[in-house]
mmCIF file of C-alpha atoms and ligand atoms in Angstrom:
data_model
loop_
_atom_site.group_PDB
_atom_site.id
_atom_site.type_symbol
_atom_site.label_atom_id
_atom_site.label_comp_id
_atom_site.label_asym_id
_atom_site.label_seq_id
_atom_site.Cartn_x
_atom_site.Cartn_y
_atom_site.Cartn_z
ATOM 1 C CA MET A 29 30.603 -4.816 2.626
ATOM 2 C CA ILE A 30 27.884 -4.833 5.262
ATOM 3 C CA TYR A 31 24.537 -4.519 3.499
ATOM 4 C CA LEU A 32 21.981 -2.384 5.340
ATOM 5 C CA ASP A 33 19.981 -1.147 2.351
ATOM 6 C CA ASN A 34 17.189 -3.725 2.141
ATOM 7 C CA HIS A 35 14.561 -1.155 1.093
ATOM 8 C CA ALA A 36 16.507 -0.468 -2.117
ATOM 9 C CA THR A 37 16.768 -4.149 -2.938
ATOM 10 C CA THR A 38 17.417 -7.477 -1.248
ATOM 11 C CA ARG A 39 19.902 -10.211 -2.016
ATOM 12 C CA CYS A 40 18.230 -12.984 -3.995
ATOM 13 C CA ASP A 41 17.976 -15.912 -1.563
ATOM 14 C CA PRO A 42 20.114 -18.887 -2.735
ATOM 15 C CA ARG A 43 17.012 -21.117 -2.375
ATOM 16 C CA VAL A 44 15.205 -18.842 -4.820
ATOM 17 C CA VAL A 45 18.094 -19.001 -7.297
ATOM 18 C CA GLU A 46 18.095 -22.788 -6.999
ATOM 19 C CA ALA A 47 14.382 -22.939 -7.813
ATOM 20 C CA MET A 48 14.831 -20.644 -10.832
ATOM 21 C CA VAL A 49 17.894 -22.076 -12.576
ATOM 22 C CA PRO A 50 16.290 -25.171 -14.196
ATOM 23 C CA TRP A 51 13.706 -22.890 -15.835
ATOM 24 C CA LEU A 52 16.466 -20.875 -17.492
ATOM 25 C CA SER A 53 18.734 -23.619 -18.738
ATOM 26 C CA GLU A 54 17.051 -27.023 -18.874
ATOM 27 C CA HIS A 55 13.332 -26.240 -19.240
ATOM 28 C CA TYR A 56 13.633 -23.236 -21.501
ATOM 29 C CA GLY A 57 10.445 -23.589 -23.570
ATOM 30 C CA ASN A 58 8.347 -20.556 -24.387
ATOM 31 C CA PRO A 59 5.408 -20.945 -21.984
ATOM 32 C CA HIS A 60 3.055 -19.906 -24.784
ATOM 33 C CA SER A 61 4.231 -22.625 -27.226
ATOM 34 C CA GLY A 62 2.073 -25.672 -27.848
ATOM 35 C CA HIS A 63 4.832 -28.349 -27.732
ATOM 36 C CA SER A 64 5.892 -30.304 -24.667
ATOM 37 C CA LEU A 65 8.749 -27.938 -23.706
ATOM 38 C CA GLY A 66 6.315 -25.024 -23.793
ATOM 39 C CA ILE A 67 3.593 -26.896 -21.951
ATOM 40 C CA GLU A 68 5.900 -27.848 -19.076
ATOM 41 C CA SER A 69 7.051 -24.205 -18.718
ATOM 42 C CA HIS A 70 3.456 -23.067 -18.828
ATOM 43 C CA GLN A 71 2.378 -25.596 -16.208
ATOM 44 C CA ALA A 72 5.194 -24.704 -13.803
ATOM 45 C CA MET A 73 4.480 -21.014 -14.255
ATOM 46 C CA GLU A 74 0.750 -21.470 -13.690
ATOM 47 C CA ASN A 75 1.497 -23.374 -10.474
ATOM 48 C CA ALA A 76 3.699 -20.489 -9.350
ATOM 49 C CA VAL A 77 0.974 -17.939 -10.159
ATOM 50 C CA ALA A 78 -1.536 -20.032 -8.170
ATOM 51 C CA GLN A 79 0.903 -20.123 -5.234
ATOM 52 C CA ILE A 80 1.285 -16.312 -5.392
ATOM 53 C CA ALA A 81 -2.515 -15.908 -5.435
ATOM 54 C CA ARG A 82 -2.871 -18.217 -2.408
ATOM 55 C CA LEU A 83 -0.217 -16.322 -0.460
ATOM 56 C CA LEU A 84 -2.062 -13.027 -0.999
ATOM 57 C CA ASN A 85 -5.524 -14.596 -0.648
ATOM 58 C CA ALA A 86 -6.387 -13.227 -4.094
ATOM 59 C CA PRO A 87 -8.353 -14.915 -6.904
ATOM 60 C CA VAL A 88 -5.921 -16.674 -9.218
ATOM 61 C CA ASP A 89 -7.292 -14.891 -12.290
ATOM 62 C CA SER A 90 -6.629 -11.517 -10.679
ATOM 63 C CA VAL A 91 -2.831 -11.957 -10.908
ATOM 64 C CA VAL A 92 -1.020 -10.160 -13.738
ATOM 65 C CA MET A 93 2.745 -10.683 -13.827
ATOM 66 C CA THR A 94 4.869 -7.685 -14.817
ATOM 67 C CA SER A 95 8.492 -6.550 -14.913
ATOM 68 C CA GLY A 96 8.306 -4.923 -11.483
ATOM 69 C CA ALA A 97 6.405 -2.462 -9.357
ATOM 70 C CA THR A 98 7.078 0.522 -11.618
ATOM 71 C CA GLU A 99 5.271 -1.214 -14.457
ATOM 72 C CA SER A 100 2.527 -2.474 -12.118
ATOM 73 C CA ASN A 101 1.870 1.041 -10.799
ATOM 74 C CA ASN A 102 1.756 2.450 -14.332
ATOM 75 C CA LEU A 103 -0.600 -0.284 -15.514
ATOM 76 C CA ALA A 104 -2.886 0.057 -12.491
ATOM 77 C CA ILE A 105 -3.254 3.828 -12.468
ATOM 78 C CA ARG A 106 -2.974 4.726 -16.122
ATOM 79 C CA GLY A 107 -4.814 1.556 -17.161
ATOM 80 C CA MET A 108 -7.787 2.369 -14.973
ATOM 81 C CA CYS A 109 -7.970 6.052 -15.777
ATOM 82 C CA MET A 110 -7.601 5.534 -19.531
ATOM 83 C CA HIS A 111 -10.270 2.837 -19.784
ATOM 84 C CA PRO A 112 -12.953 4.037 -22.240
ATOM 85 C CA ARG A 113 -15.732 3.359 -19.710
ATOM 86 C CA GLN A 114 -14.057 5.468 -17.036
ATOM 87 C CA LYS A 115 -16.139 8.611 -16.664
ATOM 88 C CA ARG A 116 -14.837 9.938 -13.354
ATOM 89 C CA ARG A 117 -12.038 12.498 -13.645
ATOM 90 C CA HIS A 118 -10.642 12.931 -10.117
ATOM 91 C CA ILE A 119 -7.765 10.864 -8.690
ATOM 92 C CA ILE A 120 -6.140 10.991 -5.263
ATOM 93 C CA THR A 121 -2.748 9.989 -3.949
ATOM 94 C CA VAL A 122 -0.495 10.782 -0.983
ATOM 95 C CA SER A 123 2.437 13.207 -0.891
ATOM 96 C CA THR A 124 4.926 10.517 0.227
ATOM 97 C CA GLU A 125 4.339 8.035 -2.617
ATOM 98 C CA HIS A 126 7.137 6.606 -4.757
ATOM 99 C CA PRO A 127 7.877 8.424 -8.052
ATOM 100 C CA ALA A 128 6.464 5.368 -9.860
ATOM 101 C CA VAL A 129 3.062 6.586 -8.601
ATOM 102 C CA LEU A 130 3.598 10.358 -8.376
ATOM 103 C CA ASP A 131 4.911 10.674 -11.929
ATOM 104 C CA VAL A 132 1.941 8.759 -13.360
ATOM 105 C CA PHE A 133 -0.391 11.126 -11.499
ATOM 106 C CA ALA A 134 1.521 14.140 -12.852
ATOM 107 C CA ASP A 135 1.171 12.781 -16.363
ATOM 108 C CA LEU A 136 -2.570 12.194 -15.946
ATOM 109 C CA GLU A 137 -2.937 15.709 -14.526
ATOM 110 C CA ARG A 138 -1.357 17.079 -17.713
ATOM 111 C CA ASN A 139 -3.985 15.050 -19.568
ATOM 112 C CA GLY A 140 -6.964 16.640 -17.849
ATOM 113 C CA PHE A 141 -7.465 14.645 -14.632
ATOM 114 C CA ARG A 142 -8.025 16.549 -11.392
ATOM 115 C CA VAL A 143 -5.404 15.391 -8.883
ATOM 116 C CA THR A 144 -5.398 15.697 -5.087
ATOM 117 C CA HIS A 145 -2.298 14.963 -3.000
ATOM 118 C CA VAL A 146 -3.336 14.142 0.546
ATOM 119 C CA PRO A 147 -0.849 15.115 3.292
ATOM 120 C CA VAL A 148 0.615 12.826 5.948
ATOM 121 C CA GLN A 149 0.902 13.321 9.692
ATOM 122 C CA LYS A 150 3.757 15.601 10.625
ATOM 123 C CA THR A 151 7.085 14.909 12.294
ATOM 124 C CA GLY A 152 6.886 14.772 16.077
ATOM 125 C CA SER A 153 3.742 12.616 16.041
ATOM 126 C CA PRO A 154 4.058 8.844 16.752
ATOM 127 C CA SER A 155 2.222 8.441 13.428
ATOM 128 C CA ALA A 156 4.502 10.785 11.453
ATOM 129 C CA GLY A 157 4.369 9.880 7.774
ATOM 130 C CA ILE A 158 1.059 8.028 7.947
ATOM 131 C CA VAL A 159 -1.669 9.435 5.701
ATOM 132 C CA ASN A 160 -4.049 11.883 7.357
ATOM 133 C CA LEU A 161 -7.340 9.942 7.202
ATOM 134 C CA GLN A 162 -9.557 12.967 7.791
ATOM 135 C CA ARG A 163 -7.943 14.787 4.881
ATOM 136 C CA LEU A 164 -8.318 11.681 2.741
ATOM 137 C CA GLU A 165 -11.994 11.324 3.600
ATOM 138 C CA ASP A 166 -12.575 15.021 2.846
ATOM 139 C CA ALA A 167 -10.845 14.689 -0.524
ATOM 140 C CA ILE A 168 -12.950 11.803 -1.885
ATOM 141 C CA ASP A 169 -15.990 12.949 -3.854
ATOM 142 C CA ASP A 170 -18.481 11.441 -6.301
ATOM 143 C CA ASP A 171 -16.128 12.151 -9.201
ATOM 144 C CA THR A 172 -13.195 10.257 -7.622
ATOM 145 C CA ALA A 173 -12.198 7.326 -9.808
ATOM 146 C CA LEU A 174 -9.148 6.070 -7.954
ATOM 147 C CA VAL A 175 -7.263 6.506 -4.685
ATOM 148 C CA SER A 176 -3.659 5.273 -4.592
ATOM 149 C CA VAL A 177 -2.016 4.801 -1.172
ATOM 150 C CA MET A 178 1.224 2.910 -0.602
ATOM 151 C CA TRP A 179 0.936 0.163 2.012
ATOM 152 C CA ALA A 180 4.389 0.825 3.516
ATOM 153 C CA ASN A 181 6.775 3.655 2.784
ATOM 154 C CA ASN A 182 10.211 2.871 1.323
ATOM 155 C CA GLU A 183 12.053 5.616 3.225
ATOM 156 C CA ILE A 184 10.496 5.829 6.673
ATOM 157 C CA GLY A 185 8.683 2.474 6.869
ATOM 158 C CA ALA A 186 5.327 4.112 7.745
ATOM 159 C CA ILE A 187 2.475 1.595 7.451
ATOM 160 C CA ALA A 188 -0.899 2.851 6.189
ATOM 161 C CA PRO A 189 -4.173 1.670 7.801
ATOM 162 C CA MET A 190 -5.316 0.047 4.551
ATOM 163 C CA LYS A 191 -8.520 -1.460 5.926
ATOM 164 C CA GLU A 192 -9.885 1.914 7.009
ATOM 165 C CA ILE A 193 -8.736 3.495 3.764
ATOM 166 C CA ALA A 194 -10.540 0.802 1.726
ATOM 167 C CA GLY A 195 -13.760 1.566 3.650
ATOM 168 C CA LEU A 196 -13.488 5.303 2.922
ATOM 169 C CA CYS A 197 -12.924 4.724 -0.807
ATOM 170 C CA HIS A 198 -15.670 2.170 -1.369
ATOM 171 C CA GLU A 199 -18.267 4.232 0.526
ATOM 172 C CA ARG A 200 -17.977 6.808 -2.276
ATOM 173 C CA GLY A 201 -17.604 4.346 -5.148
ATOM 174 C CA ALA A 202 -13.890 5.034 -5.689
ATOM 175 C CA LEU A 203 -11.465 2.192 -6.336
ATOM 176 C CA LEU A 204 -8.311 1.689 -4.253
ATOM 177 C CA HIS A 205 -4.834 0.948 -5.579
ATOM 178 C CA SER A 206 -1.965 0.195 -3.226
ATOM 179 C CA ASP A 207 1.726 0.171 -4.059
ATOM 180 C CA ALA A 208 2.532 -2.656 -1.644
ATOM 181 C CA THR A 209 6.135 -3.014 -2.816
ATOM 182 C CA GLN A 210 7.599 -2.599 0.666
ATOM 183 C CA ALA A 211 4.803 -4.489 2.427
ATOM 184 C CA VAL A 212 4.463 -7.805 0.564
ATOM 185 C CA GLY A 213 6.870 -10.288 2.137
ATOM 186 C CA ARG A 214 7.456 -8.038 5.147
ATOM 187 C CA ILE A 215 4.071 -7.764 6.824
ATOM 188 C CA SER A 216 0.771 -9.580 6.385
ATOM 189 C CA VAL A 217 -0.925 -8.650 3.096
ATOM 190 C CA ASP A 218 -4.206 -10.581 3.033
ATOM 191 C CA LEU A 219 -6.615 -9.447 0.341
ATOM 192 C CA LEU A 220 -9.554 -11.293 1.887
ATOM 193 C CA ASP A 221 -9.038 -9.242 5.025
ATOM 194 C CA VAL A 222 -8.339 -5.930 3.269
ATOM 195 C CA ASP A 223 -10.529 -5.075 0.281
ATOM 196 C CA ILE A 224 -8.083 -3.608 -2.245
ATOM 197 C CA ASP A 225 -8.898 -3.375 -5.944
ATOM 198 C CA LEU A 226 -5.404 -3.051 -7.409
ATOM 199 C CA LEU A 227 -2.162 -4.040 -5.687
ATOM 200 C CA SER A 228 1.447 -3.754 -6.911
ATOM 201 C CA ALA A 229 4.471 -5.693 -5.686
ATOM 202 C CA THR A 230 7.955 -6.647 -6.882
ATOM 203 C CA ALA A 231 10.153 -9.681 -6.265
ATOM 204 C CA HIS A 232 13.461 -7.925 -5.653
ATOM 205 C CA LYS A 233 12.319 -6.407 -2.355
ATOM 206 C CA LEU A 234 11.503 -9.822 -0.918
ATOM 207 C CA TYR A 235 14.679 -11.814 -1.667
ATOM 208 C CA GLY A 236 13.552 -12.662 -5.195
ATOM 209 C CA PRO A 237 14.955 -11.677 -8.597
ATOM 210 C CA LYS A 238 14.958 -8.214 -10.151
ATOM 211 C CA GLY A 239 12.713 -7.733 -13.174
ATOM 212 C CA THR A 240 9.623 -9.593 -11.940
ATOM 213 C CA GLY A 241 6.598 -8.008 -10.309
ATOM 214 C CA LEU A 242 2.871 -8.382 -10.104
ATOM 215 C CA LEU A 243 -0.364 -6.484 -10.203
ATOM 216 C CA ILE A 244 -3.528 -7.826 -8.599
ATOM 217 C CA VAL A 245 -6.494 -6.642 -10.667
ATOM 218 C CA GLY A 246 -9.881 -6.819 -8.999
ATOM 219 C CA ASN A 247 -11.229 -9.189 -6.371
ATOM 220 C CA SER A 248 -14.383 -11.120 -5.601
ATOM 221 C CA ASN A 249 -16.184 -7.931 -4.500
ATOM 222 C CA ARG A 250 -15.459 -5.780 -7.523
ATOM 223 C CA ARG A 251 -14.367 -6.138 -11.128
ATOM 224 C CA VAL A 252 -11.737 -3.736 -12.385
ATOM 225 C CA ARG A 253 -11.284 -2.930 -16.068
ATOM 226 C CA LEU A 254 -7.871 -1.788 -17.249
ATOM 227 C CA ASN A 255 -6.780 -0.361 -20.547
ATOM 228 C CA PRO A 256 -3.658 -2.391 -21.467
ATOM 229 C CA GLN A 257 -0.433 -0.386 -21.542
ATOM 230 C CA ILE A 258 1.648 -2.984 -23.386
ATOM 231 C CA VAL A 259 -0.071 -4.586 -26.357
ATOM 232 C CA GLY A 260 1.102 -7.373 -28.614
ATOM 233 C CA GLY A 261 0.595 -11.108 -28.360
ATOM 234 C CA GLY A 262 -2.423 -10.880 -26.050
ATOM 235 C CA GLN A 263 -0.879 -12.861 -23.194
ATOM 236 C CA GLN A 264 -2.364 -12.574 -19.688
ATOM 237 C CA ARG A 265 -5.919 -12.059 -20.947
ATOM 238 C CA GLY A 266 -4.700 -9.180 -23.087
ATOM 239 C CA ILE A 267 -3.972 -7.011 -20.033
ATOM 240 C CA ARG A 268 -0.212 -7.319 -20.405
ATOM 241 C CA SER A 269 1.211 -8.742 -23.605
ATOM 242 C CA GLY A 270 4.688 -10.218 -23.901
ATOM 243 C CA THR A 271 6.265 -13.628 -23.340
ATOM 244 C CA MET A 272 6.000 -14.435 -19.681
ATOM 245 C CA ASN A 273 9.065 -15.140 -17.565
ATOM 246 C CA PRO A 274 8.735 -18.612 -15.964
ATOM 247 C CA ALA A 275 12.030 -18.443 -14.052
ATOM 248 C CA GLY A 276 11.242 -14.996 -12.637
ATOM 249 C CA ILE A 277 7.685 -15.960 -11.698
ATOM 250 C CA ILE A 278 8.806 -19.229 -10.069
ATOM 251 C CA GLY A 279 11.475 -17.197 -8.266
ATOM 252 C CA MET A 280 8.918 -14.688 -7.022
ATOM 253 C CA ALA A 281 6.556 -17.428 -5.793
ATOM 254 C CA THR A 282 9.406 -19.221 -3.994
ATOM 255 C CA ALA A 283 10.595 -15.954 -2.447
ATOM 256 C CA MET A 284 7.079 -15.043 -1.267
ATOM 257 C CA GLN A 285 6.617 -18.510 0.239
ATOM 258 C CA LEU A 286 9.895 -18.216 2.177
ATOM 259 C CA CYS A 287 8.895 -14.779 3.489
ATOM 260 C CA SER A 288 5.478 -16.036 4.526
ATOM 261 C CA ASP A 289 6.833 -19.147 6.271
ATOM 262 C CA GLY A 290 9.356 -17.215 8.356
ATOM 263 C CA MET A 291 7.616 -13.855 8.767
ATOM 264 C CA ARG A 292 7.024 -13.783 12.500
ATOM 265 C CA ASP A 293 10.584 -14.830 13.481
ATOM 266 C CA HIS A 294 12.108 -12.674 10.759
ATOM 267 C CA ASN A 295 10.256 -9.587 11.912
ATOM 268 C CA GLN A 296 11.220 -10.108 15.525
ATOM 269 C CA ARG A 297 14.868 -10.530 14.530
ATOM 270 C CA VAL A 298 15.093 -7.531 12.193
ATOM 271 C CA ALA A 299 13.259 -5.297 14.690
ATOM 272 C CA GLN A 300 15.844 -6.249 17.322
ATOM 273 C CA LEU A 301 18.703 -5.486 14.933
ATOM 274 C CA ARG A 302 17.096 -2.175 13.931
ATOM 275 C CA ASP A 303 16.738 -1.281 17.615
ATOM 276 C CA GLN A 304 20.380 -2.276 18.159
ATOM 277 C CA ILE A 305 21.502 0.195 15.468
ATOM 278 C CA TRP A 306 19.326 3.000 16.801
ATOM 279 C CA ASN A 307 20.324 2.444 20.452
ATOM 280 C CA THR A 308 24.045 2.170 19.675
ATOM 281 C CA LEU A 309 24.152 5.227 17.422
ATOM 282 C CA ASN A 310 21.971 7.209 19.789
ATOM 283 C CA ALA A 311 24.254 6.421 22.734
ATOM 284 C CA ASN A 312 27.326 7.575 20.800
ATOM 285 C CA ILE A 313 26.170 10.479 18.631
ATOM 286 C CA ASP A 314 24.643 13.431 20.454
ATOM 287 C CA GLY A 315 21.599 15.051 18.901
ATOM 288 C CA LEU A 316 20.417 12.197 16.668
ATOM 289 C CA ILE A 317 16.758 12.545 15.601
ATOM 290 C CA LEU A 318 14.413 9.764 14.469
ATOM 291 C CA ASN A 319 12.531 10.490 11.220
ATOM 292 C CA GLY A 320 9.108 8.917 10.677
ATOM 293 C CA PRO A 321 6.764 7.054 13.012
ATOM 294 C CA ASP A 322 7.719 5.450 16.318
ATOM 295 C CA PHE A 323 8.793 1.791 16.469
ATOM 296 C CA ASP A 324 5.284 0.413 17.047
ATOM 297 C CA GLN A 325 4.950 -2.601 14.735
ATOM 298 C CA GLU A 326 1.530 -1.408 13.533
ATOM 299 C CA ARG A 327 3.019 1.880 12.393
ATOM 300 C CA ARG A 328 6.520 1.091 11.129
ATOM 301 C CA LEU A 329 8.190 -1.739 9.216
ATOM 302 C CA PRO A 330 10.333 -3.719 11.648
ATOM 303 C CA GLY A 331 13.634 -3.396 9.738
ATOM 304 C CA ASN A 332 13.353 0.301 8.921
ATOM 305 C CA LEU A 333 15.387 3.097 10.484
ATOM 306 C CA ASN A 334 15.590 6.660 9.214
ATOM 307 C CA LEU A 335 17.475 9.236 11.245
ATOM 308 C CA ALA A 336 18.968 12.721 11.019
ATOM 309 C CA LEU A 337 22.495 13.560 12.166
ATOM 310 C CA PRO A 338 23.001 16.762 14.160
ATOM 311 C CA ALA A 339 25.421 18.518 11.809
ATOM 312 C CA THR A 340 26.637 16.225 9.033
ATOM 313 C CA GLU A 341 25.063 15.448 5.674
ATOM 314 C CA GLY A 342 23.910 11.865 5.083
ATOM 315 C CA GLN A 343 25.752 11.823 1.756
ATOM 316 C CA ALA A 344 29.058 12.717 3.462
ATOM 317 C CA TRP A 345 28.473 9.982 6.063
ATOM 318 C CA MET A 346 27.963 7.442 3.289
ATOM 319 C CA SER A 347 31.217 8.515 1.626
ATOM 320 C CA ALA A 348 33.070 8.345 4.944
ATOM 321 C CA VAL A 349 31.974 4.736 5.546
ATOM 322 C CA PRO A 350 32.142 3.026 2.135
ATOM 323 C CA GLU A 351 32.210 -0.435 3.765
ATOM 324 C CA ILE A 352 28.532 -0.089 4.651
ATOM 325 C CA ALA A 353 25.670 0.015 2.173
ATOM 326 C CA PHE A 354 22.980 2.382 3.371
ATOM 327 C CA SER A 355 21.200 5.299 1.801
ATOM 328 C CA SER A 356 20.983 9.032 2.277
ATOM 329 C CA GLY A 357 17.551 9.121 0.645
ATOM 330 C CA SER A 358 15.572 6.758 -1.518
ATOM 331 C CA ALA A 359 17.873 4.806 -3.825
ATOM 332 C CA CYS A 360 15.120 5.014 -6.435
ATOM 333 C CA SER A 361 15.470 8.781 -6.548
ATOM 334 C CA ALA A 362 19.234 8.892 -6.054
ATOM 335 C CA ALA A 363 19.578 10.489 -9.499
ATOM 336 C CA HIS A 364 18.074 13.641 -8.035
ATOM 337 C CA SER A 365 20.123 15.517 -5.476
ATOM 338 C CA ALA A 366 17.053 17.290 -4.056
ATOM 339 C CA PRO A 367 16.221 16.523 -0.418
ATOM 340 C CA SER A 368 13.840 13.616 -0.025
ATOM 341 C CA HIS A 369 10.237 14.576 -0.864
ATOM 342 C CA VAL A 370 9.104 12.045 1.745
ATOM 343 C CA LEU A 371 10.952 13.756 4.585
ATOM 344 C CA THR A 372 9.903 17.253 3.526
ATOM 345 C CA ALA A 373 6.264 16.040 3.320
ATOM 346 C CA LEU A 374 6.532 15.291 7.048
ATOM 347 C CA GLY A 375 7.398 18.956 7.660
ATOM 348 C CA ILE A 376 11.116 18.215 8.044
ATOM 349 C CA ASP A 377 13.205 21.160 6.823
ATOM 350 C CA GLU A 378 15.607 20.772 3.890
ATOM 351 C CA SER A 379 18.726 20.949 6.067
ATOM 352 C CA ARG A 380 17.543 18.099 8.328
ATOM 353 C CA ALA A 381 16.431 16.104 5.296
ATOM 354 C CA ARG A 382 19.953 16.395 3.867
ATOM 355 C CA ARG A 383 21.388 15.254 7.213
ATOM 356 C CA SER A 384 19.283 12.094 7.056
ATOM 357 C CA ALA A 385 20.163 8.471 6.431
ATOM 358 C CA ARG A 386 18.090 5.359 5.864
ATOM 359 C CA PHE A 387 18.938 1.847 7.036
ATOM 360 C CA GLY A 388 17.030 -1.275 6.053
ATOM 361 C CA VAL A 389 17.808 -4.425 8.020
ATOM 362 C CA GLY A 390 17.084 -7.743 6.325
ATOM 363 C CA ARG A 391 17.227 -11.533 6.394
ATOM 364 C CA PHE A 392 20.987 -11.810 5.920
ATOM 365 C CA ASN A 393 21.997 -9.397 8.710
ATOM 366 C CA HIS A 394 23.270 -10.594 12.077
ATOM 367 C CA SER A 395 24.023 -8.973 15.385
ATOM 368 C CA GLU A 396 27.802 -9.181 14.745
ATOM 369 C CA ASP A 397 27.735 -7.312 11.441
ATOM 370 C CA VAL A 398 25.300 -4.768 12.843
ATOM 371 C CA HIS A 399 27.699 -4.253 15.766
ATOM 372 C CA ALA A 400 30.648 -3.815 13.376
ATOM 373 C CA ALA A 401 28.609 -1.449 11.182
ATOM 374 C CA CYS A 402 27.702 0.750 14.153
ATOM 375 C CA GLU A 403 31.383 1.016 15.178
ATOM 376 C CA MET A 404 32.331 2.123 11.676
ATOM 377 C CA LEU A 405 29.419 4.547 11.444
ATOM 378 C CA ILE A 406 30.322 6.153 14.772
ATOM 379 C CA GLN A 407 34.008 6.420 13.812
ATOM 380 C CA GLY A 408 33.124 7.812 10.380
ATOM 381 C CA HIS A 409 30.890 10.401 11.984
ATOM 382 C CA SER A 410 33.654 11.422 14.436
ATOM 383 C CA ARG A 411 36.129 11.815 11.565
ATOM 384 C CA LEU A 412 33.704 14.093 9.726
ATOM 385 C CA LEU A 413 33.151 16.205 12.846
ATOM 386 C CA ALA A 414 36.911 16.512 13.397
ATOM 387 C CA LEU A 415 37.390 17.630 9.775
ATOM 388 C CA ALA A 416 34.655 20.244 10.143
ATOM 389 C CA ASN A 417 36.178 21.727 13.313
HETATM 390 C C1 PLP B 17 7.476 1.815 -2.790
HETATM 391 C C2 PLP B 17 8.104 1.449 -4.096
HETATM 392 N N1 PLP B 17 7.376 1.455 -5.206
HETATM 393 C C3 PLP B 17 7.888 1.123 -6.398
HETATM 394 C C4 PLP B 17 9.211 0.783 -6.536
HETATM 395 C C5 PLP B 17 9.744 0.406 -7.889
HETATM 396 O O1 PLP B 17 9.872 -0.989 -7.985
HETATM 397 P P1 PLP B 17 10.622 -1.708 -9.182
HETATM 398 O O2 PLP B 17 12.083 -1.511 -8.912
HETATM 399 O O3 PLP B 17 10.228 -3.152 -9.090
HETATM 400 O O4 PLP B 17 10.177 -1.098 -10.445
HETATM 401 C C6 PLP B 17 10.034 0.780 -5.404
HETATM 402 C C7 PLP B 17 11.449 0.434 -5.527
HETATM 403 O O5 PLP B 17 12.347 1.068 -5.342
HETATM 404 C C8 PLP B 17 9.461 1.111 -4.147
HETATM 405 O O6 PLP B 17 10.189 1.108 -3.038
#
């Protein structure tokens, strides 16, 4: 199997597994217990949380550990809107967000909040898929409580200009949440540089374990009050109850450190491999179309490729080449057979959306396997064309 689906999840790095294992088997104390086994778990976990805070340039007491980005997004958005002191009733998001944001907004809309979905720039533009800043600015009013904009898109790799967005929100007294699931570990996320009030991330997209994520709540400029969504033992200052997961948290900190240490080289390498896939497929399949922004590193994640075939459905291509893991849409919404809402939000018609495929190049890919994958993809595509004719 050649794995080219690193936006769906990443392989847990063996160095991360190595760092985690002792905290599962040997040092298994409940980090909230008062005896020595508990205290050592607690200490190791606190060190890991401090490391995570340092890597994001966030205050250490702003870090809330969760089970993943879905929970973090729910806690951030619902938690803020449902806080008893929250008087504003308007919330804004973007049409290309992940369902873990869009579905929370839909639920809040059913509960009386006014919701605005801001459009993105349309296909054909070098910035296709990036939020339309003018439309965002126009949408924010004095009743806007929260704006939620993903830092990087999981299907087309579009990177949002978060600094400008933060300025627009704070000018009107609205808070900013960012689902940074695809950005943390891949591009610089520095919360001293970019003033974000709530930020979600997950370990399994950055070569860490599944089932561990984080939410940054507030920063030195602003305090953010959340209504807890999971109540119980009062852990994590009462914001998120439940026994914490030392192994997962240590794994996430280790994974984030590895990403940070090697980011520049990694990004250069995966961008080259992504370009290799695009150039090889483009030279061998007539009529290929790129979906999303151009390959400028400010606008698109370096390992992301999303393309449309001229006449064949992405799903059929996947079935024709089972040796390669890639995606015909977002893996997170694979349960739905509808064309990707991200692609249609760019103005791409349903037929082209169904002919689309997403590749995500990652740390464990090499030029040789990318070369082999391209050969198989081209042959698979030719077989499908021959069958159709
Ligand atoms: C942008 C984005 N947000 C949220 C999620 C959900 O993350 P998790 O699997 O940690 O709940 C994903 C994962 O697929 C994602 O890509």
